[in-house]
CSV table of C-alpha atoms in Angstrom, one decimal:
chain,number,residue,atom,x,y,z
A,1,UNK,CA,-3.9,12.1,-2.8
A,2,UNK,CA,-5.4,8.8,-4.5
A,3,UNK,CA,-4.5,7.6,-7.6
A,4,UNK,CA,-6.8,4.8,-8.9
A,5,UNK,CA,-5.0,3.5,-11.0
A,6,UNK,CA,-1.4,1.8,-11.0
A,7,UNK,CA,2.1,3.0,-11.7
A,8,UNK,CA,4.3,1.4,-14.0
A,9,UNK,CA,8.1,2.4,-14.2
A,10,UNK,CA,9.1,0.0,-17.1
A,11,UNK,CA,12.3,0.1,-19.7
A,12,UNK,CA,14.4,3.4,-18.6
A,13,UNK,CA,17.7,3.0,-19.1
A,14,UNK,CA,18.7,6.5,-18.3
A,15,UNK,CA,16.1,7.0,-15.2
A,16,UNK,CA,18.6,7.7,-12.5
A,17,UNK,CA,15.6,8.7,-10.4
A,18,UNK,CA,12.1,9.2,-9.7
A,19,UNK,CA,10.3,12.5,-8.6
A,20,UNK,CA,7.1,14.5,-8.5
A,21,UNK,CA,5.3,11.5,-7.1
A,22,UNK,CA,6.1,12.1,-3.5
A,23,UNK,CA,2.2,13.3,-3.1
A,24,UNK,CA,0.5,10.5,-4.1
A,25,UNK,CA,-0.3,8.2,-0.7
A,26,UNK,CA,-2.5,5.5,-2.2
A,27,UNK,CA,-2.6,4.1,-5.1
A,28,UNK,CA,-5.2,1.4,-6.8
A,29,UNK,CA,-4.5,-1.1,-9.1
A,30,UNK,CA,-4.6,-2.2,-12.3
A,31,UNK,CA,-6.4,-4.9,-14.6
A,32,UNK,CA,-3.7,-7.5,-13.5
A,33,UNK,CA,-4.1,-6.7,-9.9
A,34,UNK,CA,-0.7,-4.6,-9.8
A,35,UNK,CA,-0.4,-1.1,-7.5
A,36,UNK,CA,3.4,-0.6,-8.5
A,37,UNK,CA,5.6,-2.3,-10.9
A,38,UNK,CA,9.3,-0.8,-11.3
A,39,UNK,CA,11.8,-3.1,-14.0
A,40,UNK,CA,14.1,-3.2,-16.1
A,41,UNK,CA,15.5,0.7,-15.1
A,42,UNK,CA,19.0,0.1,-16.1
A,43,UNK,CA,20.4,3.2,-14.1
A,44,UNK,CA,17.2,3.5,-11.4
A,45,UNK,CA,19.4,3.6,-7.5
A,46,UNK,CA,16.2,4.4,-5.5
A,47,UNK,CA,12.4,4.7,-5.1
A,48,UNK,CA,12.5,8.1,-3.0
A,49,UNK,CA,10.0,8.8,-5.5
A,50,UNK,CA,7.6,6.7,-3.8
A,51,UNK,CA,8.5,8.1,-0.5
A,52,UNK,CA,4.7,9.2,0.4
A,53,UNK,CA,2.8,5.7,-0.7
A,54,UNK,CA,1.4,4.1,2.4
A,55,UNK,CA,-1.0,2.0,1.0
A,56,UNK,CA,-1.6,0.1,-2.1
A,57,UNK,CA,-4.7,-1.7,-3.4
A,58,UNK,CA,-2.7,-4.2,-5.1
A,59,UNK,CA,0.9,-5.9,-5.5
A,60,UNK,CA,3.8,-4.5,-5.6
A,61,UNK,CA,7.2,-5.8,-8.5
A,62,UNK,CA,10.2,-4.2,-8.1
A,63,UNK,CA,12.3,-6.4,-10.9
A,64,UNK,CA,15.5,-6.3,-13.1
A,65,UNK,CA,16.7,-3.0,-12.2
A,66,UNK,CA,20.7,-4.2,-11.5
A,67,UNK,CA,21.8,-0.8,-10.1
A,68,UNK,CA,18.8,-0.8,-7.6
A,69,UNK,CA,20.7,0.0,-4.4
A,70,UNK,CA,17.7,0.0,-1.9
A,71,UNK,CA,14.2,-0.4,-1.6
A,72,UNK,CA,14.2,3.2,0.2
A,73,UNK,CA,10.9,5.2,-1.0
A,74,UNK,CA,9.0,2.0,0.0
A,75,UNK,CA,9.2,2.4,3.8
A,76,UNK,CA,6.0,4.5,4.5
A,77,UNK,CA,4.0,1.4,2.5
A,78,UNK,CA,2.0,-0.5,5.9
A,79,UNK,CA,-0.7,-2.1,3.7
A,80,UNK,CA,-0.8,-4.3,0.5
A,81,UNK,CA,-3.9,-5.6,-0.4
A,82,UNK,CA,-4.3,-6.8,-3.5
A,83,UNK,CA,-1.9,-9.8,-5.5
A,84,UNK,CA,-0.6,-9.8,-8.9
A,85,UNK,CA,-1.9,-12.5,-11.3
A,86,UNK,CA,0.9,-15.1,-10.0
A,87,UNK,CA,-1.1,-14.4,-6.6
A,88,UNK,CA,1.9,-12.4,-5.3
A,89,UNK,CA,1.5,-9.1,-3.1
A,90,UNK,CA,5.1,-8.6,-3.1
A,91,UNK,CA,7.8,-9.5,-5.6
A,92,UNK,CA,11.1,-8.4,-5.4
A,93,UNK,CA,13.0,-9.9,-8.2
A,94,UNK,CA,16.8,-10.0,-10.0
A,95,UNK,CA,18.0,-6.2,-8.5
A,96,UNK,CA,21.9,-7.1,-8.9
A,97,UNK,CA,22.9,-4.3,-6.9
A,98,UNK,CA,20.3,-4.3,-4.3
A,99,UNK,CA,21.8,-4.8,-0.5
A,100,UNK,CA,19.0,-5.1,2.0
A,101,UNK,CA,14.9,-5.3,2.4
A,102,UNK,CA,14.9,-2.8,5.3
A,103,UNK,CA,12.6,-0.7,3.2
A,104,UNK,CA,9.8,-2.6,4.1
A,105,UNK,CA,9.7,-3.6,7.3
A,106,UNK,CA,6.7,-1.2,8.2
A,107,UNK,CA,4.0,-4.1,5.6
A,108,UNK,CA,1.6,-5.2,8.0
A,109,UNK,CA,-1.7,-6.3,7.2
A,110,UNK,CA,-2.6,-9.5,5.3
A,111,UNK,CA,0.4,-10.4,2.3
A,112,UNK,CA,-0.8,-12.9,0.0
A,113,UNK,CA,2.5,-14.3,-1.9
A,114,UNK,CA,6.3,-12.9,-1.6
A,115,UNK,CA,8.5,-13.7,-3.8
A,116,UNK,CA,12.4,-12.7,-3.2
A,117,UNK,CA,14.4,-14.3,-5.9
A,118,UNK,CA,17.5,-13.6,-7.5
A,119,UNK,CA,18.8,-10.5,-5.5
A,120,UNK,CA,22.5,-12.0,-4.5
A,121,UNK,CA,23.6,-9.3,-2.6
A,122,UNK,CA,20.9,-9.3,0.0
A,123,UNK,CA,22.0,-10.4,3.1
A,124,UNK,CA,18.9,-10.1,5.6
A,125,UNK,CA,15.8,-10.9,5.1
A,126,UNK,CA,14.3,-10.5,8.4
A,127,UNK,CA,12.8,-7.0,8.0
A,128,UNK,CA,10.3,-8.4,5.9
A,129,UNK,CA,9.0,-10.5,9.3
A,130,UNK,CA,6.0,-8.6,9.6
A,131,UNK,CA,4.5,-9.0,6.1
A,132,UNK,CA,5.5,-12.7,6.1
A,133,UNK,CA,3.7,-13.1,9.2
A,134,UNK,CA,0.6,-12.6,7.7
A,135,UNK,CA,1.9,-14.1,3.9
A,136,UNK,CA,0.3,-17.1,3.0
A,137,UNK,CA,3.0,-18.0,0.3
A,138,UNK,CA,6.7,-17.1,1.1
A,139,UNK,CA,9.6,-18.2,-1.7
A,140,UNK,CA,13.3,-16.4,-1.0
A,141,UNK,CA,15.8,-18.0,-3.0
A,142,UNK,CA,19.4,-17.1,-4.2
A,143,UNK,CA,20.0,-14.5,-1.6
A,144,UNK,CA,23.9,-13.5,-0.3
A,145,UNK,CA,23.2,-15.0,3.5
A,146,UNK,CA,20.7,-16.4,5.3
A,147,UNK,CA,21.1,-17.8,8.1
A,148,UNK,CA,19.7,-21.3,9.5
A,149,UNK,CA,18.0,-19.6,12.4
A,150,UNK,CA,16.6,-16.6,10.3
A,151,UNK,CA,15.2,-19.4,7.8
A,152,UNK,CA,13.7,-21.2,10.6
A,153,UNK,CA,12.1,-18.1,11.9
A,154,UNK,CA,10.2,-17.4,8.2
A,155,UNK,CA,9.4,-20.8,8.2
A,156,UNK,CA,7.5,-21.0,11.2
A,157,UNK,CA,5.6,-17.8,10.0
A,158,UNK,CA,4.0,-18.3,7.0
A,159,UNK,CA,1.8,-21.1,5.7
A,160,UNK,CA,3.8,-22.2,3.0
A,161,UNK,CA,7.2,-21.3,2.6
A,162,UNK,CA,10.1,-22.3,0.1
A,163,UNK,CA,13.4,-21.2,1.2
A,164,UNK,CA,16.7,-22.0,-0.2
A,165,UNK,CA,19.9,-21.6,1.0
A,166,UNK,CA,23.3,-21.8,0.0
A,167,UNK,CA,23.2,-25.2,2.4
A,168,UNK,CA,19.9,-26.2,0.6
A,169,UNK,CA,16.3,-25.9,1.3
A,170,UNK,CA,14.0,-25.2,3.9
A,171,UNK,CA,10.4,-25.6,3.3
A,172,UNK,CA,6.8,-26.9,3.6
């Protein structure tokens, strides 16, 4: 099932989860060039909810939801192909609780930006190699641990990366 326009799961604070949108397996986008947008859900663990997506026709912002455990419900997504206004296909923003990026290791196909900001406890980046490798814009900042050899590896993949570590930043 298609939906042609976007989905937009904004201000909940008492959304502990999301459900009866497991059918939908594409989605479009909107006027801003935005497939699914998830913030400020005060309570939101999950996107299980999202669980049947595997394609969107534009970006993706998952953003200021601090009891966001995991991006799982995101997994079955293998093509982005659209960007936000900022010219991001992927932005993964200020999610206090959130722990790893596992979730989307299946993105393949051709990323425009990423942005992974402000997450602290992440502490792996790598499953997001694939979608980098085809990213033309890559920026992960304040992220638990990265290592030197896991920066150097996203820096050699995409175009134009800005990586900063707790040692600094890595970049071109």
């Amino acid at each position: 099932n298609k939906l042609n326009g976007s989905i937009a799961i904004l201000r909940n604070p008492e959304l502990h989860a999301l459900s009866g949108l497991q059918k939908i397996s594409e989605v479009g986008a909107d006027a801003s060039g935005t497939s699914l947008n998830v913030q400020s859900n005060d309570v939101l663990a999950n996107l299980l909810g999202f669980s049947g997506i595997t394609a969107v026709g534009g970006a993706v912002t998952v953003e200021g939801n601090p009891s966001l455990e995991s991006l799982d419900g995101l997994q079955n997504i293998q093509s982005v192909a659209g960007a936000n206004t900022r010219g991001n296909s992927l932005e993964v923003r200020m999610n206090a609780a959130l722990t790893d990026m596992n979730a989307l290791q299946g993105l393949q196909g051709h990323l425009q930006g990423l942005l992974v900001e402000g997450n602290p406890n992440v502490g792996d980046v790598t499953a997001l190699e694939n979608g980098i490798t085809s990213a033309t814009d890559v920026t992960i900042k304040d992220v638990q641990c990265l290592s030197s050899a896991d920066a150097a590896l996203l820096d050699s993949i995409a175009q134009t990366t800005e990586i900063e570590t707790p040692t600094g930043k890595i970049g071109r």
